[in-house]
Amino acid sequence: DTGVSQDPRHKITKRGQNVTFRCDPISEHNRLYWYRQTLGQGPEFLTYFQNEAQLEKSRLLSDRFSAERPKGSFSTLEIQRTEQGDSAMYLCASRAGTGAYEQYFGPGTRLTVT
Amino acid sequence: GENVEQHPSTLSVQEGDSAVIKCTYSDSASNYFPWYKQELGKGPQLIIDIRSNVGEKKDQRIAVTLNKTAKHFSLHITETQPEDSAVYFCAARDSGGYQKVTFGTGTKLQVIP
């Protein structure tokens, strides 16, 4: 299967701990997006990468959040000092280059902060 | 930024009937409108999309229509089956930025056998 993969699928952590999620996009997709989805809502944009460059960040991405895509392939999303309000599904999507509009999502990482 | 409204929030239909979900968007410059199906515990799956230079697109039992003047678009599912039960999201691509999409709030479709 050559779809978008995310790891871990589920993460339970205590408030104040740091967590890191990984996303592997579809190979040769150089555009990568992170979204957050809370219960009963649609996904909300967090940040965007084109190759290794982080080109856009949402206001939702507080200074406790950081994302990287060091080699333009996989990406990581780290949340420091987690809060209960961070509990959500974190989704990654990838898109091919110029002219390709379709974004393909991974299965998500479900974060629960206790 | 873009704002997408979606209704109804829940929809129950009998198997074999049609289902229609409607969305409106705010940015007249938006030019791409995907629809996603999300099953419990899974990521959104792209099921159909339409670009602004097209008024209608069909793929087997699903179709999408777009009215640019009114800034609304709709998903039509015919001959519904129990496996169509899921949450459906409409979305619109922002005209600015880097093609992020703004999602509606979702429609939970239940197909009753």
PDB file of C-alpha atoms in Angstrom:
ATOM      1  CA  ASP A   1       0.000   0.000   0.000  1.00  0.00           C
ATOM      2  CA  THR A   2       1.494   3.333  -1.025  1.00  0.00           C
ATOM      3  CA  GLY A   3      -0.905   5.649   0.799  1.00  0.00           C
ATOM      4  CA  VAL A   4      -0.129   8.131   3.541  1.00  0.00           C
ATOM      5  CA  SER A   5       0.903   6.455   6.782  1.00  0.00           C
ATOM      6  CA  GLN A   6       0.975   7.864  10.304  1.00  0.00           C
ATOM      7  CA  ASP A   7       2.509   6.600  13.494  1.00  0.00           C
ATOM      8  CA  PRO A   8       1.420   6.013  16.164  1.00  0.00           C
ATOM      9  CA  ARG A   9      -2.280   5.488  15.532  1.00  0.00           C
ATOM     10  CA  HIS A  10      -3.138   6.164  19.158  1.00  0.00           C
ATOM     11  CA  LYS A  11      -1.308   8.004  21.903  1.00  0.00           C
ATOM     12  CA  ILE A  12      -2.347   8.480  25.506  1.00  0.00           C
ATOM     13  CA  THR A  13      -0.242  10.875  27.513  1.00  0.00           C
ATOM     14  CA  LYS A  14      -0.414  12.780  30.743  1.00  0.00           C
ATOM     15  CA  ARG A  15      -0.788  16.518  30.802  1.00  0.00           C
ATOM     16  CA  GLY A  16       2.562  18.251  30.623  1.00  0.00           C
ATOM     17  CA  GLN A  17       4.319  15.512  28.658  1.00  0.00           C
ATOM     18  CA  ASN A  18       5.753  15.952  25.178  1.00  0.00           C
ATOM     19  CA  VAL A  19       4.562  13.857  22.248  1.00  0.00           C
ATOM     20  CA  THR A  20       5.776  13.423  18.681  1.00  0.00           C
ATOM     21  CA  PHE A  21       3.884  12.083  15.705  1.00  0.00           C
ATOM     22  CA  ARG A  22       5.229  10.937  12.370  1.00  0.00           C
ATOM     23  CA  CYS A  23       3.753  11.144   8.886  1.00  0.00           C
ATOM     24  CA  ASP A  24       5.039   9.393   5.773  1.00  0.00           C
ATOM     25  CA  PRO A  25       3.418  10.888   2.665  1.00  0.00           C
ATOM     26  CA  ILE A  26       2.764   9.179  -0.632  1.00  0.00           C
ATOM     27  CA  SER A  27       6.146   8.793  -2.281  1.00  0.00           C
ATOM     28  CA  GLU A  28       7.011  11.636  -4.652  1.00  0.00           C
ATOM     29  CA  HIS A  29       4.369  13.913  -3.116  1.00  0.00           C
ATOM     30  CA  ASN A  30       6.319  17.001  -2.209  1.00  0.00           C
ATOM     31  CA  ARG A  31       3.417  18.863  -0.551  1.00  0.00           C
ATOM     32  CA  LEU A  32       2.455  17.880   2.980  1.00  0.00           C
ATOM     33  CA  TYR A  33      -0.237  19.206   5.313  1.00  0.00           C
ATOM     34  CA  TRP A  34      -1.088  18.698   8.960  1.00  0.00           C
ATOM     35  CA  TYR A  35      -4.673  19.077  10.164  1.00  0.00           C
ATOM     36  CA  ARG A  36      -6.351  18.670  13.536  1.00  0.00           C
ATOM     37  CA  GLN A  37      -9.834  17.234  13.972  1.00  0.00           C
ATOM     38  CA  THR A  38     -11.863  17.380  17.139  1.00  0.00           C
ATOM     39  CA  LEU A  39     -14.969  15.314  17.781  1.00  0.00           C
ATOM     40  CA  GLY A  40     -17.881  16.252  15.574  1.00  0.00           C
ATOM     41  CA  GLN A  41     -15.900  18.766  13.523  1.00  0.00           C
ATOM     42  CA  GLY A  42     -14.156  18.824  10.191  1.00  0.00           C
ATOM     43  CA  PRO A  43     -10.371  18.857   9.972  1.00  0.00           C
ATOM     44  CA  GLU A  44      -8.715  22.224  10.595  1.00  0.00           C
ATOM     45  CA  PHE A  45      -5.494  23.250   8.890  1.00  0.00           C
ATOM     46  CA  LEU A  46      -2.377  23.461  11.038  1.00  0.00           C
ATOM     47  CA  THR A  47       0.634  23.749   8.754  1.00  0.00           C
ATOM     48  CA  TYR A  48       1.968  23.176   5.238  1.00  0.00           C
ATOM     49  CA  PHE A  49       5.280  22.005   3.816  1.00  0.00           C
ATOM     50  CA  GLN A  50       6.578  22.195   0.291  1.00  0.00           C
ATOM     51  CA  ASN A  51       9.543  19.859   0.229  1.00  0.00           C
ATOM     52  CA  GLU A  52      11.418  20.684   3.442  1.00  0.00           C
ATOM     53  CA  ALA A  53      10.195  24.270   3.708  1.00  0.00           C
ATOM     54  CA  GLN A  54       7.403  25.082   6.135  1.00  0.00           C
ATOM     55  CA  LEU A  55       5.533  27.743   4.203  1.00  0.00           C
ATOM     56  CA  GLU A  56       2.363  28.315   6.171  1.00  0.00           C
ATOM     57  CA  LYS A  57       1.225  27.960   9.762  1.00  0.00           C
ATOM     58  CA  SER A  58      -2.229  28.411  11.208  1.00  0.00           C
ATOM     59  CA  ARG A  59      -2.921  30.549  14.237  1.00  0.00           C
ATOM     60  CA  LEU A  60      -4.036  27.255  15.807  1.00  0.00           C
ATOM     61  CA  LEU A  61      -0.379  26.236  15.919  1.00  0.00           C
ATOM     62  CA  SER A  62       0.687  27.672  19.247  1.00  0.00           C
ATOM     63  CA  ASP A  63       4.330  27.933  20.256  1.00  0.00           C
ATOM     64  CA  ARG A  64       4.002  24.537  21.961  1.00  0.00           C
ATOM     65  CA  PHE A  65       3.627  22.956  18.546  1.00  0.00           C
ATOM     66  CA  SER A  66       6.467  22.408  16.116  1.00  0.00           C
ATOM     67  CA  ALA A  67       6.601  20.584  12.827  1.00  0.00           C
ATOM     68  CA  GLU A  68       9.515  19.532  10.688  1.00  0.00           C
ATOM     69  CA  ARG A  69      10.171  17.851   7.399  1.00  0.00           C
ATOM     70  CA  PRO A  70      13.943  17.683   7.376  1.00  0.00           C
ATOM     71  CA  LYS A  71      14.593  15.858   4.128  1.00  0.00           C
ATOM     72  CA  GLY A  72      11.421  16.673   2.296  1.00  0.00           C
ATOM     73  CA  SER A  73      10.009  13.196   2.847  1.00  0.00           C
ATOM     74  CA  PHE A  74       8.508  12.232   6.223  1.00  0.00           C
ATOM     75  CA  SER A  75       7.320  14.875   8.661  1.00  0.00           C
ATOM     76  CA  THR A  76       7.044  15.063  12.432  1.00  0.00           C
ATOM     77  CA  LEU A  77       4.666  17.060  14.595  1.00  0.00           C
ATOM     78  CA  GLU A  78       5.702  17.647  18.192  1.00  0.00           C
ATOM     79  CA  ILE A  79       3.532  19.000  20.973  1.00  0.00           C
ATOM     80  CA  GLN A  80       5.320  20.171  24.084  1.00  0.00           C
ATOM     81  CA  ARG A  81       3.730  20.436  27.533  1.00  0.00           C
ATOM     82  CA  THR A  82       0.510  18.838  26.363  1.00  0.00           C
ATOM     83  CA  GLU A  83      -2.811  20.161  27.634  1.00  0.00           C
ATOM     84  CA  GLN A  84      -6.181  18.454  27.765  1.00  0.00           C
ATOM     85  CA  GLY A  85      -7.349  20.742  24.984  1.00  0.00           C
ATOM     86  CA  ASP A  86      -4.789  19.136  22.688  1.00  0.00           C
ATOM     87  CA  SER A  87      -6.808  15.918  22.678  1.00  0.00           C
ATOM     88  CA  ALA A  88      -7.829  15.411  19.058  1.00  0.00           C
ATOM     89  CA  MET A  89      -7.130  13.444  15.892  1.00  0.00           C
ATOM     90  CA  TYR A  90      -4.035  14.709  14.107  1.00  0.00           C
ATOM     91  CA  LEU A  91      -4.221  14.105  10.383  1.00  0.00           C
ATOM     92  CA  CYS A  92      -1.564  14.310   7.733  1.00  0.00           C
ATOM     93  CA  ALA A  93      -2.264  14.749   4.031  1.00  0.00           C
ATOM     94  CA  SER A  94      -0.048  14.852   0.984  1.00  0.00           C
ATOM     95  CA  ARG A  95      -0.400  16.261  -2.494  1.00  0.00           C
ATOM     96  CA  ALA A  96       1.619  15.939  -5.661  1.00  0.00           C
ATOM     97  CA  GLY A  97       3.146  18.992  -7.274  1.00  0.00           C
ATOM     98  CA  THR A  98       1.872  21.933  -9.251  1.00  0.00           C
ATOM     99  CA  GLY A  99      -1.436  21.307 -10.976  1.00  0.00           C
ATOM    100  CA  ALA A 100      -2.458  18.497  -8.637  1.00  0.00           C
ATOM    101  CA  TYR A 101      -5.239  19.581  -6.346  1.00  0.00           C
ATOM    102  CA  GLU A 102      -6.093  16.331  -4.593  1.00  0.00           C
ATOM    103  CA  GLN A 103      -5.034  15.862  -0.996  1.00  0.00           C
ATOM    104  CA  TYR A 104      -4.836  12.328   0.326  1.00  0.00           C
ATOM    105  CA  PHE A 105      -5.141  11.763   4.040  1.00  0.00           C
ATOM    106  CA  GLY A 106      -3.519   9.278   6.336  1.00  0.00           C
ATOM    107  CA  PRO A 107      -5.400   7.345   9.038  1.00  0.00           C
ATOM    108  CA  GLY A 108      -4.553   9.911  11.714  1.00  0.00           C
ATOM    109  CA  THR A 109      -3.081   9.798  15.183  1.00  0.00           C
ATOM    110  CA  ARG A 110      -5.626   9.926  17.993  1.00  0.00           C
ATOM    111  CA  LEU A 111      -4.158  11.842  20.954  1.00  0.00           C
ATOM    112  CA  THR A 112      -5.717  11.636  24.396  1.00  0.00           C
ATOM    113  CA  VAL A 113      -4.297  13.859  27.121  1.00  0.00           C
ATOM    114  CA  THR A 114      -5.281  12.800  30.631  1.00  0.00           C
TER     115      THR A 114
ATOM    116  CA  GLY B   1     -10.369  33.274   4.840  1.00  0.00           C
ATOM    117  CA  GLU B   2     -12.723  30.719   3.429  1.00  0.00           C
ATOM    118  CA  ASN B   3     -15.838  29.672   5.338  1.00  0.00           C
ATOM    119  CA  VAL B   4     -17.749  26.519   4.423  1.00  0.00           C
ATOM    120  CA  GLU B   5     -21.190  25.695   5.750  1.00  0.00           C
ATOM    121  CA  GLN B   6     -22.706  22.236   5.389  1.00  0.00           C
ATOM    122  CA  HIS B   7     -26.150  20.807   5.998  1.00  0.00           C
ATOM    123  CA  PRO B   8     -27.834  18.721   7.139  1.00  0.00           C
ATOM    124  CA  SER B   9     -25.702  17.598  10.056  1.00  0.00           C
ATOM    125  CA  THR B  10     -27.435  14.210  10.104  1.00  0.00           C
ATOM    126  CA  LEU B  11     -29.313  12.360   7.389  1.00  0.00           C
ATOM    127  CA  SER B  12     -31.123   9.044   7.515  1.00  0.00           C
ATOM    128  CA  VAL B  13     -32.321   7.354   4.344  1.00  0.00           C
ATOM    129  CA  GLN B  14     -33.709   3.972   3.456  1.00  0.00           C
ATOM    130  CA  GLU B  15     -31.458   1.686   1.480  1.00  0.00           C
ATOM    131  CA  GLY B  16     -31.939   2.346  -2.211  1.00  0.00           C
ATOM    132  CA  ASP B  17     -33.061   5.945  -1.743  1.00  0.00           C
ATOM    133  CA  SER B  18     -31.009   8.989  -2.700  1.00  0.00           C
ATOM    134  CA  ALA B  19     -29.114  11.272  -0.341  1.00  0.00           C
ATOM    135  CA  VAL B  20     -28.239  14.917  -0.929  1.00  0.00           C
ATOM    136  CA  ILE B  21     -25.795  17.001   1.094  1.00  0.00           C
ATOM    137  CA  LYS B  22     -25.434  20.726   0.479  1.00  0.00           C
ATOM    138  CA  CYS B  23     -22.608  23.171   1.131  1.00  0.00           C
ATOM    139  CA  THR B  24     -22.000  26.867   0.667  1.00  0.00           C
ATOM    140  CA  TYR B  25     -18.695  28.689   0.559  1.00  0.00           C
ATOM    141  CA  SER B  26     -17.716  32.309   1.049  1.00  0.00           C
ATOM    142  CA  ASP B  27     -14.662  32.946  -1.145  1.00  0.00           C
ATOM    143  CA  SER B  28     -15.770  33.550  -4.714  1.00  0.00           C
ATOM    144  CA  ALA B  29     -12.195  32.885  -5.873  1.00  0.00           C
ATOM    145  CA  SER B  30     -12.200  29.285  -4.600  1.00  0.00           C
ATOM    146  CA  ASN B  31     -11.802  26.927  -7.550  1.00  0.00           C
ATOM    147  CA  TYR B  32     -11.661  23.388  -6.171  1.00  0.00           C
ATOM    148  CA  PHE B  33     -14.232  21.516  -4.115  1.00  0.00           C
ATOM    149  CA  PRO B  34     -13.482  18.015  -2.815  1.00  0.00           C
ATOM    150  CA  TRP B  35     -15.770  15.685  -0.908  1.00  0.00           C
ATOM    151  CA  TYR B  36     -14.471  13.282   1.698  1.00  0.00           C
ATOM    152  CA  LYS B  37     -15.987  10.228   3.368  1.00  0.00           C
ATOM    153  CA  GLN B  38     -14.811   9.414   6.869  1.00  0.00           C
ATOM    154  CA  GLU B  39     -15.556   6.156   8.613  1.00  0.00           C
ATOM    155  CA  LEU B  40     -15.194   5.775  12.342  1.00  0.00           C
ATOM    156  CA  GLY B  41     -11.573   5.815  13.453  1.00  0.00           C
ATOM    157  CA  LYS B  42     -10.231   6.428   9.954  1.00  0.00           C
ATOM    158  CA  GLY B  43      -8.871   9.362   8.028  1.00  0.00           C
ATOM    159  CA  PRO B  44     -10.968  11.194   5.424  1.00  0.00           C
ATOM    160  CA  GLN B  45     -11.120   9.447   2.047  1.00  0.00           C
ATOM    161  CA  LEU B  46     -11.436  11.540  -1.097  1.00  0.00           C
ATOM    162  CA  ILE B  47     -14.490  10.287  -2.986  1.00  0.00           C
ATOM    163  CA  ILE B  48     -15.097  12.935  -5.639  1.00  0.00           C
ATOM    164  CA  ASP B  49     -14.083  16.477  -6.429  1.00  0.00           C
ATOM    165  CA  ILE B  50     -14.982  19.234  -8.835  1.00  0.00           C
ATOM    166  CA  ARG B  51     -13.154  22.214 -10.221  1.00  0.00           C
ATOM    167  CA  SER B  52     -14.802  25.553 -10.805  1.00  0.00           C
ATOM    168  CA  ASN B  53     -14.744  25.251 -14.584  1.00  0.00           C
ATOM    169  CA  VAL B  54     -17.174  22.324 -14.414  1.00  0.00           C
ATOM    170  CA  GLY B  55     -20.813  22.382 -13.316  1.00  0.00           C
ATOM    171  CA  GLU B  56     -21.330  18.692 -12.634  1.00  0.00           C
ATOM    172  CA  LYS B  57     -19.287  15.539 -12.258  1.00  0.00           C
ATOM    173  CA  LYS B  58     -20.403  11.937 -11.848  1.00  0.00           C
ATOM    174  CA  ASP B  59     -18.698   8.781 -10.723  1.00  0.00           C
ATOM    175  CA  GLN B  60     -20.973   5.759 -10.660  1.00  0.00           C
ATOM    176  CA  ARG B  61     -23.521   6.365  -7.861  1.00  0.00           C
ATOM    177  CA  ILE B  62     -22.134   9.683  -6.701  1.00  0.00           C
ATOM    178  CA  ALA B  63     -22.297  13.077  -8.341  1.00  0.00           C
ATOM    179  CA  VAL B  64     -21.383  16.607  -7.390  1.00  0.00           C
ATOM    180  CA  THR B  65     -22.906  19.817  -8.720  1.00  0.00           C
ATOM    181  CA  LEU B  66     -21.473  23.303  -8.448  1.00  0.00           C
ATOM    182  CA  ASN B  67     -23.228  26.656  -8.753  1.00  0.00           C
ATOM    183  CA  LYS B  68     -20.503  29.299  -8.789  1.00  0.00           C
ATOM    184  CA  THR B  69     -22.928  32.201  -8.921  1.00  0.00           C
ATOM    185  CA  ALA B  70     -24.695  31.116  -5.773  1.00  0.00           C
ATOM    186  CA  LYS B  71     -21.486  29.744  -4.234  1.00  0.00           C
ATOM    187  CA  HIS B  72     -22.924  26.400  -3.356  1.00  0.00           C
ATOM    188  CA  PHE B  73     -22.219  22.802  -4.229  1.00  0.00           C
ATOM    189  CA  SER B  74     -23.927  19.523  -3.479  1.00  0.00           C
ATOM    190  CA  LEU B  75     -23.185  15.817  -3.209  1.00  0.00           C
ATOM    191  CA  HIS B  76     -25.729  13.364  -4.546  1.00  0.00           C
ATOM    192  CA  ILE B  77     -25.610   9.660  -3.741  1.00  0.00           C
ATOM    193  CA  THR B  78     -28.085   7.450  -5.563  1.00  0.00           C
ATOM    194  CA  GLU B  79     -29.156   3.898  -4.747  1.00  0.00           C
ATOM    195  CA  THR B  80     -27.691   4.169  -1.280  1.00  0.00           C
ATOM    196  CA  GLN B  81     -26.250   1.086   0.376  1.00  0.00           C
ATOM    197  CA  PRO B  82     -25.498   0.369   4.049  1.00  0.00           C
ATOM    198  CA  GLU B  83     -21.776   0.742   3.352  1.00  0.00           C
ATOM    199  CA  ASP B  84     -22.425   4.361   2.393  1.00  0.00           C
ATOM    200  CA  SER B  85     -23.075   5.062   6.083  1.00  0.00           C
ATOM    201  CA  ALA B  86     -20.322   7.418   7.256  1.00  0.00           C
ATOM    202  CA  VAL B  87     -19.593  11.085   7.879  1.00  0.00           C
ATOM    203  CA  TYR B  88     -19.244  13.140   4.713  1.00  0.00           C
ATOM    204  CA  PHE B  89     -17.312  16.399   4.559  1.00  0.00           C
ATOM    205  CA  CYS B  90     -17.380  19.016   1.859  1.00  0.00           C
ATOM    206  CA  ALA B  91     -14.417  21.333   1.467  1.00  0.00           C
ATOM    207  CA  ALA B  92     -13.238  24.295  -0.552  1.00  0.00           C
ATOM    208  CA  ARG B  93      -9.712  25.179  -1.529  1.00  0.00           C
ATOM    209  CA  ASP B  94      -8.593  28.565  -0.303  1.00  0.00           C
ATOM    210  CA  SER B  95      -7.764  30.968  -3.103  1.00  0.00           C
ATOM    211  CA  GLY B  96      -4.789  32.325  -1.193  1.00  0.00           C
ATOM    212  CA  GLY B  97      -1.988  30.517   0.526  1.00  0.00           C
ATOM    213  CA  TYR B  98      -0.841  27.068  -0.466  1.00  0.00           C
ATOM    214  CA  GLN B  99      -4.002  25.218  -1.398  1.00  0.00           C
ATOM    215  CA  LYS B 100      -5.072  24.254   2.055  1.00  0.00           C
ATOM    216  CA  VAL B 101      -8.707  23.301   2.148  1.00  0.00           C
ATOM    217  CA  THR B 102     -11.370  24.489   4.538  1.00  0.00           C
ATOM    218  CA  PHE B 103     -13.826  21.819   5.609  1.00  0.00           C
ATOM    219  CA  GLY B 104     -17.493  21.912   6.445  1.00  0.00           C
ATOM    220  CA  THR B 105     -18.724  20.510   9.735  1.00  0.00           C
ATOM    221  CA  GLY B 106     -19.773  17.170   8.307  1.00  0.00           C
ATOM    222  CA  THR B 107     -22.952  15.205   7.634  1.00  0.00           C
ATOM    223  CA  LYS B 108     -23.517  11.898   9.349  1.00  0.00           C
ATOM    224  CA  LEU B 109     -25.304   9.690   6.844  1.00  0.00           C
ATOM    225  CA  GLN B 110     -27.130   6.612   8.031  1.00  0.00           C
ATOM    226  CA  VAL B 111     -28.473   4.187   5.446  1.00  0.00           C
ATOM    227  CA  ILE B 112     -31.144   1.981   6.965  1.00  0.00           C
ATOM    228  CA  PRO B 113     -31.299  -1.536   5.491  1.00  0.00           C
TER     229      PRO B 113
END
